[in-house]
Amino acid sequence: MPAPMKQTVRRSLLVTSATLASLALAAPVSLAAPSPSPSASPSPSTGTSASPSPSTGKSPSPSTGKSPSPSASTSPSVTPPANMSSVGGTRLGQAGTQVAIAGGAPVLPKDLTARSWIVADAESGDVLASNNAHWRLPPASTMKMLFADTVLPRFPKNTVHKVDPKDLAGMGSGSSLVGIKEGETYTVHDLWLGVFLRSGNDAVHVLSAMNGGVAGTVTEMNEHAEELQALDTHVVSPDGYDAPGQVSSAYDLTLFARSGLQKKDFREYCSTVSAKFPGETTKNKKGKTSRGTFEIQNTNRLLSGDYDISQYPGIAGVKNGNTTNAGATFTGVAERAGKVLLVTVMNPAKTDHNEVYKETAELFDWGFQAAGKVTPVGELVAPKGAAQASAQPAAHPSSGAGSGQAGGAGAGNASGKPVASAVTDSGSRGVWIALAITGGLLVLLAGGAFLVNRRWPLPDLVRRRR
């Protein structure tokens, strides 16, 4: 059989299995999630195998349908479910490490301790390797990627909002805050900087209030997750704070990042290293009022660096998180030599400082070296709407670039040349270079239905430089 035909058949089978899995997993989380098996997980059929990552937690997994408590005494099970979702490919639903090493490909890092992780090509959607990719776990503030992808297009960035006390109601104890004050006015641009840089739950709640309230926003987020085929996800709180029943997976978080990166503003915010944020209005002895600013810095340590970790070359976002139940979580995107990778890491067992970033950096290094030398073990599926639109004869892969729509896949720069920019709005700092990465779209017809393998070019993807 010719090579192109083999590739077509492989893609067709992957998408068909994903479609069937989507139907099977459309039930509520409490019913669709399988219980973890007390026996050893089946060994992966890979070139290299690894057992599930260790953990100190002994409580029932959120995958059992029992709601995880936000208290410190509960955490996900030490053992992943034996059967997980197969969206994106059957191997992604298997427990343990999935990788198919070919000739000349490097072996995976030996010191990975995360319960779940995934390395994927951000544009083609190929999953290069994974570990328990569909394990439903508490996501922490990485859930803010879905919040941003859902709500960000609703309001122009120059929209001004005066904060009402009820806007800040309902935040969890110990929430991360950017420092929003009641009675003060902020632009939407300010609020999104607070969400992405400081992971401010206060900024999330104000934006949710503007969007009609927390309850309505949560409903919209769950609907958007279903549209993205992120079927492991159940949203309870829009900010990612530990809540009973709130779960996602490394696979789904990667889908959220990939969708969000189609939006120009999303790319700007998630790649901003530092910015000026409005302070509190004060009045001097003469009755004159003034309002200063204070600096906020991105808590993504692969972007901003720290005393024990350097800024990762080519990093461009996207979001980190850390709570009692979730541990440390992170999804990052980076570019090297024209290759754009997404890596998600959830809950490393090692408690070393910045461990989640260190393991992410190792997986990025491996992914860039292994690209083109491994056989993909699955793929990141396209949103339902993007698949349907791509099946239409008039669909064009460059339409909608930077339009803010989740399915937009345009190049964003017809010349194909890098576009330079300098300082962003409201004092946001950092020089960034926009990339014009073009890509194609493969539409497959099999069994009387259109089957889609979607390339998502990332126009204007920013690369951070010191």
PDB file of N, CA and C in Angstrom, residues 334-429:
ATOM      1  N   ALA A 334       6.574  26.400  23.238  1.00  0.00           N
ATOM      2  CA  ALA A 334       7.894  26.926  22.893  1.00  0.00           C
ATOM      3  C   ALA A 334       8.183  26.604  21.433  1.00  0.00           C
ATOM      4  N   GLU A 335       9.044  27.433  20.835  1.00  0.00           N
ATOM      5  CA  GLU A 335       9.417  27.279  19.423  1.00  0.00           C
ATOM      6  C   GLU A 335      10.920  27.153  19.300  1.00  0.00           C
ATOM      7  N   ARG A 336      11.340  26.255  18.420  1.00  0.00           N
ATOM      8  CA  ARG A 336      12.767  26.112  18.112  1.00  0.00           C
ATOM      9  C   ARG A 336      12.907  25.657  16.668  1.00  0.00           C
ATOM     10  N   ALA A 337      13.652  26.426  15.900  1.00  0.00           N
ATOM     11  CA  ALA A 337      13.932  26.085  14.503  1.00  0.00           C
ATOM     12  C   ALA A 337      12.658  25.790  13.714  1.00  0.00           C
ATOM     13  N   GLY A 338      11.623  26.603  13.949  1.00  0.00           N
ATOM     14  CA  GLY A 338      10.389  26.457  13.205  1.00  0.00           C
ATOM     15  C   GLY A 338       9.444  25.402  13.739  1.00  0.00           C
ATOM     16  N   LYS A 339       9.858  24.642  14.732  1.00  0.00           N
ATOM     17  CA  LYS A 339       9.000  23.620  15.342  1.00  0.00           C
ATOM     18  C   LYS A 339       8.387  24.189  16.628  1.00  0.00           C
ATOM     19  N   VAL A 340       7.048  24.081  16.747  1.00  0.00           N
ATOM     20  CA  VAL A 340       6.343  24.594  17.914  1.00  0.00           C
ATOM     21  C   VAL A 340       5.762  23.425  18.695  1.00  0.00           C
ATOM     22  N   LEU A 341       6.139  23.306  19.960  1.00  0.00           N
ATOM     23  CA  LEU A 341       5.688  22.204  20.799  1.00  0.00           C
ATOM     24  C   LEU A 341       4.850  22.708  21.970  1.00  0.00           C
ATOM     25  N   LEU A 342       3.915  21.889  22.377  1.00  0.00           N
ATOM     26  CA  LEU A 342       3.138  22.096  23.597  1.00  0.00           C
ATOM     27  C   LEU A 342       3.479  20.975  24.570  1.00  0.00           C
ATOM     28  N   VAL A 343       3.745  21.336  25.813  1.00  0.00           N
ATOM     29  CA  VAL A 343       4.023  20.346  26.861  1.00  0.00           C
ATOM     30  C   VAL A 343       3.139  20.659  28.057  1.00  0.00           C
ATOM     31  N   THR A 344       2.459  19.648  28.574  1.00  0.00           N
ATOM     32  CA  THR A 344       1.685  19.788  29.808  1.00  0.00           C
ATOM     33  C   THR A 344       2.211  18.790  30.834  1.00  0.00           C
ATOM     34  N   VAL A 345       2.410  19.272  32.051  1.00  0.00           N
ATOM     35  CA  VAL A 345       2.897  18.431  33.150  1.00  0.00           C
ATOM     36  C   VAL A 345       1.971  18.638  34.343  1.00  0.00           C
ATOM     37  N   MET A 346       1.505  17.525  34.944  1.00  0.00           N
ATOM     38  CA  MET A 346       0.594  17.612  36.085  1.00  0.00           C
ATOM     39  C   MET A 346       1.137  16.845  37.292  1.00  0.00           C
ATOM     40  N   ASN A 347       1.309  17.579  38.382  1.00  0.00           N
ATOM     41  CA  ASN A 347       1.566  17.007  39.700  1.00  0.00           C
ATOM     42  C   ASN A 347       2.806  16.121  39.800  1.00  0.00           C
ATOM     43  N   PRO A 348       4.007  16.703  39.675  1.00  0.00           N
ATOM     44  CA  PRO A 348       5.219  15.916  39.921  1.00  0.00           C
ATOM     45  C   PRO A 348       5.251  15.410  41.361  1.00  0.00           C
ATOM     46  N   ALA A 349       5.750  14.194  41.543  1.00  0.00           N
ATOM     47  CA  ALA A 349       5.870  13.637  42.888  1.00  0.00           C
ATOM     48  C   ALA A 349       7.024  14.291  43.650  1.00  0.00           C
ATOM     49  N   LYS A 350       8.081  14.656  42.943  1.00  0.00           N
ATOM     50  CA  LYS A 350       9.198  15.338  43.599  1.00  0.00           C
ATOM     51  C   LYS A 350       8.748  16.721  44.057  1.00  0.00           C
ATOM     52  N   THR A 351       9.202  17.100  45.223  1.00  0.00           N
ATOM     53  CA  THR A 351       8.784  18.376  45.802  1.00  0.00           C
ATOM     54  C   THR A 351       9.861  19.445  45.703  1.00  0.00           C
ATOM     55  N   ASP A 352      10.863  19.225  44.869  1.00  0.00           N
ATOM     56  CA  ASP A 352      11.911  20.231  44.697  1.00  0.00           C
ATOM     57  C   ASP A 352      11.307  21.537  44.187  1.00  0.00           C
ATOM     58  N   HIS A 353      11.950  22.645  44.521  1.00  0.00           N
ATOM     59  CA  HIS A 353      11.482  23.956  44.078  1.00  0.00           C
ATOM     60  C   HIS A 353      11.465  24.013  42.552  1.00  0.00           C
ATOM     61  N   ASN A 354      10.345  24.498  41.991  1.00  0.00           N
ATOM     62  CA  ASN A 354      10.180  24.647  40.540  1.00  0.00           C
ATOM     63  C   ASN A 354      10.269  23.321  39.784  1.00  0.00           C
ATOM     64  N   GLU A 355       9.928  22.208  40.449  1.00  0.00           N
ATOM     65  CA  GLU A 355      10.047  20.896  39.817  1.00  0.00           C
ATOM     66  C   GLU A 355       9.182  20.783  38.561  1.00  0.00           C
ATOM     67  N   VAL A 356       7.980  21.337  38.584  1.00  0.00           N
ATOM     68  CA  VAL A 356       7.100  21.215  37.419  1.00  0.00           C
ATOM     69  C   VAL A 356       7.720  21.880  36.188  1.00  0.00           C
ATOM     70  N   TYR A 357       8.453  22.970  36.396  1.00  0.00           N
ATOM     71  CA  TYR A 357       9.107  23.649  35.269  1.00  0.00           C
ATOM     72  C   TYR A 357      10.341  22.874  34.804  1.00  0.00           C
ATOM     73  N   LYS A 358      11.049  22.279  35.738  1.00  0.00           N
ATOM     74  CA  LYS A 358      12.234  21.507  35.385  1.00  0.00           C
ATOM     75  C   LYS A 358      11.849  20.292  34.549  1.00  0.00           C
ATOM     76  N   GLU A 359      10.774  19.608  34.940  1.00  0.00           N
ATOM     77  CA  GLU A 359      10.340  18.448  34.154  1.00  0.00           C
ATOM     78  C   GLU A 359       9.781  18.872  32.802  1.00  0.00           C
ATOM     79  N   THR A 360       9.109  20.027  32.774  1.00  0.00           N
ATOM     80  CA  THR A 360       8.619  20.554  31.491  1.00  0.00           C
ATOM     81  C   THR A 360       9.777  20.868  30.560  1.00  0.00           C
ATOM     82  N   ALA A 361      10.815  21.504  31.087  1.00  0.00           N
ATOM     83  CA  ALA A 361      11.985  21.847  30.264  1.00  0.00           C
ATOM     84  C   ALA A 361      12.645  20.589  29.709  1.00  0.00           C
ATOM     85  N   GLU A 362      12.724  19.545  30.519  1.00  0.00           N
ATOM     86  CA  GLU A 362      13.302  18.289  30.038  1.00  0.00           C
ATOM     87  C   GLU A 362      12.476  17.703  28.909  1.00  0.00           C
ATOM     88  N   LEU A 363      11.159  17.778  29.038  1.00  0.00           N
ATOM     89  CA  LEU A 363      10.291  17.243  27.987  1.00  0.00           C
ATOM     90  C   LEU A 363      10.360  18.092  26.726  1.00  0.00           C
ATOM     91  N   PHE A 364      10.486  19.415  26.870  1.00  0.00           N
ATOM     92  CA  PHE A 364      10.695  20.264  25.699  1.00  0.00           C
ATOM     93  C   PHE A 364      11.992  19.871  24.991  1.00  0.00           C
ATOM     94  N   ASP A 365      13.073  19.734  25.742  1.00  0.00           N
ATOM     95  CA  ASP A 365      14.358  19.358  25.147  1.00  0.00           C
ATOM     96  C   ASP A 365      14.237  18.043  24.389  1.00  0.00           C
ATOM     97  N   TRP A 366      13.581  17.077  25.035  1.00  0.00           N
ATOM     98  CA  TRP A 366      13.404  15.780  24.375  1.00  0.00           C
ATOM     99  C   TRP A 366      12.561  15.931  23.111  1.00  0.00           C
ATOM    100  N   GLY A 367      11.461  16.676  23.201  1.00  0.00           N
ATOM    101  CA  GLY A 367      10.560  16.818  22.071  1.00  0.00           C
ATOM    102  C   GLY A 367      11.227  17.444  20.861  1.00  0.00           C
ATOM    103  N   PHE A 368      12.026  18.481  21.078  1.00  0.00           N
ATOM    104  CA  PHE A 368      12.698  19.126  19.951  1.00  0.00           C
ATOM    105  C   PHE A 368      13.735  18.197  19.320  1.00  0.00           C
ATOM    106  N   GLN A 369      14.372  17.365  20.132  1.00  0.00           N
ATOM    107  CA  GLN A 369      15.345  16.414  19.590  1.00  0.00           C
ATOM    108  C   GLN A 369      14.667  15.230  18.905  1.00  0.00           C
ATOM    109  N   ALA A 370      13.480  14.864  19.428  1.00  0.00           N
ATOM    110  CA  ALA A 370      12.808  13.667  18.915  1.00  0.00           C
ATOM    111  C   ALA A 370      11.885  13.936  17.735  1.00  0.00           C
ATOM    112  N   ALA A 371      11.516  15.190  17.502  1.00  0.00           N
ATOM    113  CA  ALA A 371      10.582  15.520  16.423  1.00  0.00           C
ATOM    114  C   ALA A 371      11.074  14.963  15.095  1.00  0.00           C
ATOM    115  N   GLY A 372      10.214  14.226  14.424  1.00  0.00           N
ATOM    116  CA  GLY A 372      10.574  13.613  13.150  1.00  0.00           C
ATOM    117  C   GLY A 372      11.262  12.270  13.294  1.00  0.00           C
ATOM    118  N   LYS A 373      11.565  11.883  14.545  1.00  0.00           N
ATOM    119  CA  LYS A 373      12.269  10.619  14.781  1.00  0.00           C
ATOM    120  C   LYS A 373      11.437   9.628  15.586  1.00  0.00           C
ATOM    121  N   VAL A 374      10.215  10.018  15.925  1.00  0.00           N
ATOM    122  CA  VAL A 374       9.318   9.114  16.644  1.00  0.00           C
ATOM    123  C   VAL A 374       8.012   9.001  15.875  1.00  0.00           C
ATOM    124  N   THR A 375       7.344   7.883  16.045  1.00  0.00           N
ATOM    125  CA  THR A 375       6.023   7.711  15.462  1.00  0.00           C
ATOM    126  C   THR A 375       4.992   8.256  16.442  1.00  0.00           C
ATOM    127  N   PRO A 376       4.133   9.174  16.022  1.00  0.00           N
ATOM    128  CA  PRO A 376       3.133   9.725  16.951  1.00  0.00           C
ATOM    129  C   PRO A 376       2.288   8.622  17.579  1.00  0.00           C
ATOM    130  N   VAL A 377       1.959   8.806  18.844  1.00  0.00           N
ATOM    131  CA  VAL A 377       1.129   7.827  19.559  1.00  0.00           C
ATOM    132  C   VAL A 377      -0.329   8.271  19.612  1.00  0.00           C
ATOM    133  N   GLY A 378      -0.632   9.389  19.010  1.00  0.00           N
ATOM    134  CA  GLY A 378      -1.987   9.915  18.979  1.00  0.00           C
ATOM    135  C   GLY A 378      -1.966  11.312  18.402  1.00  0.00           C
ATOM    136  N   GLU A 379      -3.072  12.029  18.552  1.00  0.00           N
ATOM    137  CA  GLU A 379      -3.125  13.387  18.044  1.00  0.00           C
ATOM    138  C   GLU A 379      -4.079  14.240  18.870  1.00  0.00           C
ATOM    139  N   LEU A 380      -3.869  15.542  18.798  1.00  0.00           N
ATOM    140  CA  LEU A 380      -4.784  16.511  19.404  1.00  0.00           C
ATOM    141  C   LEU A 380      -5.920  16.727  18.408  1.00  0.00           C
ATOM    142  N   VAL A 381      -7.133  16.390  18.814  1.00  0.00           N
ATOM    143  CA  VAL A 381      -8.249  16.496  17.891  1.00  0.00           C
ATOM    144  C   VAL A 381      -8.658  17.960  17.717  1.00  0.00           C
ATOM    145  N   ALA A 382      -9.243  18.256  16.583  1.00  0.00           N
ATOM    146  CA  ALA A 382      -9.750  19.599  16.315  1.00  0.00           C
ATOM    147  C   ALA A 382     -11.102  19.780  16.979  1.00  0.00           C
ATOM    148  N   PRO A 383     -11.500  21.028  17.258  1.00  0.00           N
ATOM    149  CA  PRO A 383     -12.849  21.267  17.792  1.00  0.00           C
ATOM    150  C   PRO A 383     -13.910  20.769  16.820  1.00  0.00           C
ATOM    151  N   LYS A 384     -15.077  20.480  17.353  1.00  0.00           N
ATOM    152  CA  LYS A 384     -16.160  20.009  16.502  1.00  0.00           C
ATOM    153  C   LYS A 384     -16.455  21.005  15.380  1.00  0.00           C
ATOM    154  N   GLY A 385     -16.554  22.290  15.730  1.00  0.00           N
ATOM    155  CA  GLY A 385     -16.872  23.308  14.738  1.00  0.00           C
ATOM    156  C   GLY A 385     -15.814  23.440  13.671  1.00  0.00           C
ATOM    157  N   ALA A 386     -14.528  23.335  14.061  1.00  0.00           N
ATOM    158  CA  ALA A 386     -13.444  23.439  13.085  1.00  0.00           C
ATOM    159  C   ALA A 386     -13.483  22.271  12.127  1.00  0.00           C
ATOM    160  N   ALA A 387     -13.789  21.076  12.634  1.00  0.00           N
ATOM    161  CA  ALA A 387     -13.868  19.903  11.771  1.00  0.00           C
ATOM    162  C   ALA A 387     -15.001  20.048  10.761  1.00  0.00           C
ATOM    163  N   GLN A 388     -16.147  20.556  11.241  1.00  0.00           N
ATOM    164  CA  GLN A 388     -17.283  20.724  10.341  1.00  0.00           C
ATOM    165  C   GLN A 388     -17.004  21.783   9.285  1.00  0.00           C
ATOM    166  N   ALA A 389     -16.380  22.903   9.713  1.00  0.00           N
ATOM    167  CA  ALA A 389     -16.082  23.975   8.759  1.00  0.00           C
ATOM    168  C   ALA A 389     -15.069  23.525   7.721  1.00  0.00           C
ATOM    169  N   SER A 390     -14.083  22.725   8.161  1.00  0.00           N
ATOM    170  CA  SER A 390     -13.045  22.275   7.239  1.00  0.00           C
ATOM    171  C   SER A 390     -13.583  21.314   6.200  1.00  0.00           C
ATOM    172  N   ALA A 391     -14.696  20.660   6.518  1.00  0.00           N
ATOM    173  CA  ALA A 391     -15.269  19.703   5.584  1.00  0.00           C
ATOM    174  C   ALA A 391     -16.014  20.380   4.444  1.00  0.00           C
ATOM    175  N   GLN A 392     -16.286  21.690   4.584  1.00  0.00           N
ATOM    176  CA  GLN A 392     -16.996  22.404   3.531  1.00  0.00           C
ATOM    177  C   GLN A 392     -16.055  22.712   2.375  1.00  0.00           C
ATOM    178  N   PRO A 393     -16.485  22.569   1.126  1.00  0.00           N
ATOM    179  CA  PRO A 393     -15.613  22.812  -0.027  1.00  0.00           C
ATOM    180  C   PRO A 393     -15.039  24.217  -0.051  1.00  0.00           C
ATOM    181  N   ALA A 394     -15.779  25.214   0.494  1.00  0.00           N
ATOM    182  CA  ALA A 394     -15.314  26.594   0.422  1.00  0.00           C
ATOM    183  C   ALA A 394     -14.369  26.959   1.542  1.00  0.00           C
ATOM    184  N   ALA A 395     -14.144  26.027   2.479  1.00  0.00           N
ATOM    185  CA  ALA A 395     -13.278  26.345   3.618  1.00  0.00           C
ATOM    186  C   ALA A 395     -11.872  26.623   3.136  1.00  0.00           C
ATOM    187  N   HIS A 396     -11.218  27.593   3.767  1.00  0.00           N
ATOM    188  CA  HIS A 396      -9.850  27.959   3.407  1.00  0.00           C
ATOM    189  C   HIS A 396      -9.008  27.990   4.671  1.00  0.00           C
ATOM    190  N   PRO A 397      -7.838  27.326   4.698  1.00  0.00           N
ATOM    191  CA  PRO A 397      -7.066  27.216   5.928  1.00  0.00           C
ATOM    192  C   PRO A 397      -6.555  28.528   6.463  1.00  0.00           C
ATOM    193  N   SER A 398      -6.551  29.585   5.668  1.00  0.00           N
ATOM    194  CA  SER A 398      -6.014  30.847   6.157  1.00  0.00           C
ATOM    195  C   SER A 398      -7.083  31.815   6.619  1.00  0.00           C
ATOM    196  N   SER A 399      -8.356  31.379   6.586  1.00  0.00           N
ATOM    197  CA  SER A 399      -9.424  32.293   6.981  1.00  0.00           C
ATOM    198  C   SER A 399      -9.496  32.416   8.479  1.00  0.00           C
ATOM    199  N   GLY A 400      -9.825  33.604   8.955  1.00  0.00           N
ATOM    200  CA  GLY A 400     -10.057  33.807  10.375  1.00  0.00           C
ATOM    201  C   GLY A 400      -8.814  33.983  11.196  1.00  0.00           C
ATOM    202  N   ALA A 401      -7.672  34.246  10.595  1.00  0.00           N
ATOM    203  CA  ALA A 401      -6.446  34.377  11.360  1.00  0.00           C
ATOM    204  C   ALA A 401      -6.536  35.504  12.348  1.00  0.00           C
ATOM    205  N   GLY A 402      -6.200  35.162  13.599  1.00  0.00           N
ATOM    206  CA  GLY A 402      -6.176  36.183  14.635  1.00  0.00           C
ATOM    207  C   GLY A 402      -7.511  36.829  14.885  1.00  0.00           C
ATOM    208  N   SER A 403      -8.577  36.187  14.466  1.00  0.00           N
ATOM    209  CA  SER A 403      -9.887  36.796  14.598  1.00  0.00           C
ATOM    210  C   SER A 403     -10.474  36.649  15.977  1.00  0.00           C
ATOM    211  N   GLY A 404      -9.816  35.816  16.782  1.00  0.00           N
ATOM    212  CA  GLY A 404     -10.329  35.580  18.119  1.00  0.00           C
ATOM    213  C   GLY A 404     -11.274  34.415  18.184  1.00  0.00           C
ATOM    214  N   GLN A 405     -11.513  33.735  17.071  1.00  0.00           N
ATOM    215  CA  GLN A 405     -12.363  32.556  17.083  1.00  0.00           C
ATOM    216  C   GLN A 405     -11.517  31.341  17.380  1.00  0.00           C
ATOM    217  N   ALA A 406     -12.090  30.410  18.124  1.00  0.00           N
ATOM    218  CA  ALA A 406     -11.328  29.239  18.554  1.00  0.00           C
ATOM    219  C   ALA A 406     -10.812  28.434  17.384  1.00  0.00           C
ATOM    220  N   GLY A 407     -11.517  28.414  16.293  1.00  0.00           N
ATOM    221  CA  GLY A 407     -11.099  27.591  15.171  1.00  0.00           C
ATOM    222  C   GLY A 407     -10.264  28.335  14.160  1.00  0.00           C
ATOM    223  N   GLY A 408      -9.948  29.600  14.405  1.00  0.00           N
ATOM    224  CA  GLY A 408      -9.177  30.363  13.432  1.00  0.00           C
ATOM    225  C   GLY A 408      -7.829  29.746  13.199  1.00  0.00           C
ATOM    226  N   ALA A 409      -7.393  29.644  11.956  1.00  0.00           N
ATOM    227  CA  ALA A 409      -6.141  28.966  11.672  1.00  0.00           C
ATOM    228  C   ALA A 409      -5.344  29.674  10.610  1.00  0.00           C
ATOM    229  N   GLY A 410      -5.472  30.962  10.508  1.00  0.00           N
ATOM    230  CA  GLY A 410      -4.790  31.662   9.433  1.00  0.00           C
ATOM    231  C   GLY A 410      -3.355  31.968   9.730  1.00  0.00           C
ATOM    232  N   ALA A 411      -2.620  32.314   8.720  1.00  0.00           N
ATOM    233  CA  ALA A 411      -1.212  32.640   8.883  1.00  0.00           C
ATOM    234  C   ALA A 411      -1.032  33.964   9.561  1.00  0.00           C
ATOM    235  N   GLY A 412      -1.928  34.906   9.343  1.00  0.00           N
ATOM    236  CA  GLY A 412      -1.866  36.182  10.049  1.00  0.00           C
ATOM    237  C   GLY A 412      -0.851  37.143   9.477  1.00  0.00           C
ATOM    238  N   ASN A 413      -0.046  36.734   8.506  1.00  0.00           N
ATOM    239  CA  ASN A 413       0.971  37.593   7.924  1.00  0.00           C
ATOM    240  C   ASN A 413       1.239  37.087   6.525  1.00  0.00           C
ATOM    241  N   ALA A 414       0.628  37.731   5.561  1.00  0.00           N
ATOM    242  CA  ALA A 414       0.681  37.226   4.195  1.00  0.00           C
ATOM    243  C   ALA A 414       2.088  37.189   3.636  1.00  0.00           C
ATOM    244  N   SER A 415       2.961  38.057   4.119  1.00  0.00           N
ATOM    245  CA  SER A 415       4.321  38.092   3.589  1.00  0.00           C
ATOM    246  C   SER A 415       5.140  36.910   4.023  1.00  0.00           C
ATOM    247  N   GLY A 416       4.747  36.273   5.140  1.00  0.00           N
ATOM    248  CA  GLY A 416       5.521  35.157   5.654  1.00  0.00           C
ATOM    249  C   GLY A 416       6.773  35.585   6.368  1.00  0.00           C
ATOM    250  N   LYS A 417       6.976  36.897   6.557  1.00  0.00           N
ATOM    251  CA  LYS A 417       8.175  37.393   7.221  1.00  0.00           C
ATOM    252  C   LYS A 417       7.872  37.696   8.684  1.00  0.00           C
ATOM    253  N   PRO A 418       8.884  37.550   9.575  1.00  0.00           N
ATOM    254  CA  PRO A 418       8.658  37.880  10.975  1.00  0.00           C
ATOM    255  C   PRO A 418       8.258  39.336  11.125  1.00  0.00           C
ATOM    256  N   VAL A 419       7.366  39.594  12.059  1.00  0.00           N
ATOM    257  CA  VAL A 419       6.907  40.942  12.324  1.00  0.00           C
ATOM    258  C   VAL A 419       7.376  41.330  13.712  1.00  0.00           C
ATOM    259  N   ALA A 420       8.103  42.413  13.840  1.00  0.00           N
ATOM    260  CA  ALA A 420       8.646  42.820  15.130  1.00  0.00           C
ATOM    261  C   ALA A 420       7.705  43.771  15.828  1.00  0.00           C
ATOM    262  N   SER A 421       7.659  43.686  17.151  1.00  0.00           N
ATOM    263  CA  SER A 421       6.884  44.604  17.958  1.00  0.00           C
ATOM    264  C   SER A 421       7.652  44.878  19.224  1.00  0.00           C
ATOM    265  N   ALA A 422       7.245  45.921  19.965  1.00  0.00           N
ATOM    266  CA  ALA A 422       8.011  46.277  21.146  1.00  0.00           C
ATOM    267  C   ALA A 422       7.156  46.226  22.385  1.00  0.00           C
ATOM    268  N   VAL A 423       6.802  47.379  22.965  1.00  0.00           N
ATOM    269  CA  VAL A 423       6.123  47.416  24.247  1.00  0.00           C
ATOM    270  C   VAL A 423       4.630  47.284  24.053  1.00  0.00           C
ATOM    271  N   THR A 424       3.989  46.407  24.861  1.00  0.00           N
ATOM    272  CA  THR A 424       2.551  46.211  24.757  1.00  0.00           C
ATOM    273  C   THR A 424       1.824  47.243  25.579  1.00  0.00           C
ATOM    274  N   ASP A 425       0.475  47.226  25.538  1.00  0.00           N
ATOM    275  CA  ASP A 425      -0.345  48.224  26.204  1.00  0.00           C
ATOM    276  C   ASP A 425      -0.172  48.190  27.714  1.00  0.00           C
ATOM    277  N   SER A 426      -0.551  49.288  28.380  1.00  0.00           N
ATOM    278  CA  SER A 426      -0.584  49.411  29.836  1.00  0.00           C
ATOM    279  C   SER A 426       0.748  49.065  30.480  1.00  0.00           C
ATOM    280  N   GLY A 427       1.838  49.401  29.820  1.00  0.00           N
ATOM    281  CA  GLY A 427       3.139  49.226  30.422  1.00  0.00           C
ATOM    282  C   GLY A 427       3.668  47.810  30.330  1.00  0.00           C
ATOM    283  N   SER A 428       3.000  46.898  29.646  1.00  0.00           N
ATOM    284  CA  SER A 428       3.509  45.545  29.515  1.00  0.00           C
ATOM    285  C   SER A 428       4.842  45.604  28.798  1.00  0.00           C
ATOM    286  N   ARG A 429       5.835  44.855  29.308  1.00  0.00           N
ATOM    287  CA  ARG A 429       7.170  44.990  28.764  1.00  0.00           C
ATOM    288  C   ARG A 429       7.647  43.698  28.127  1.00  0.00           C
TER     289      ARG A 429
END
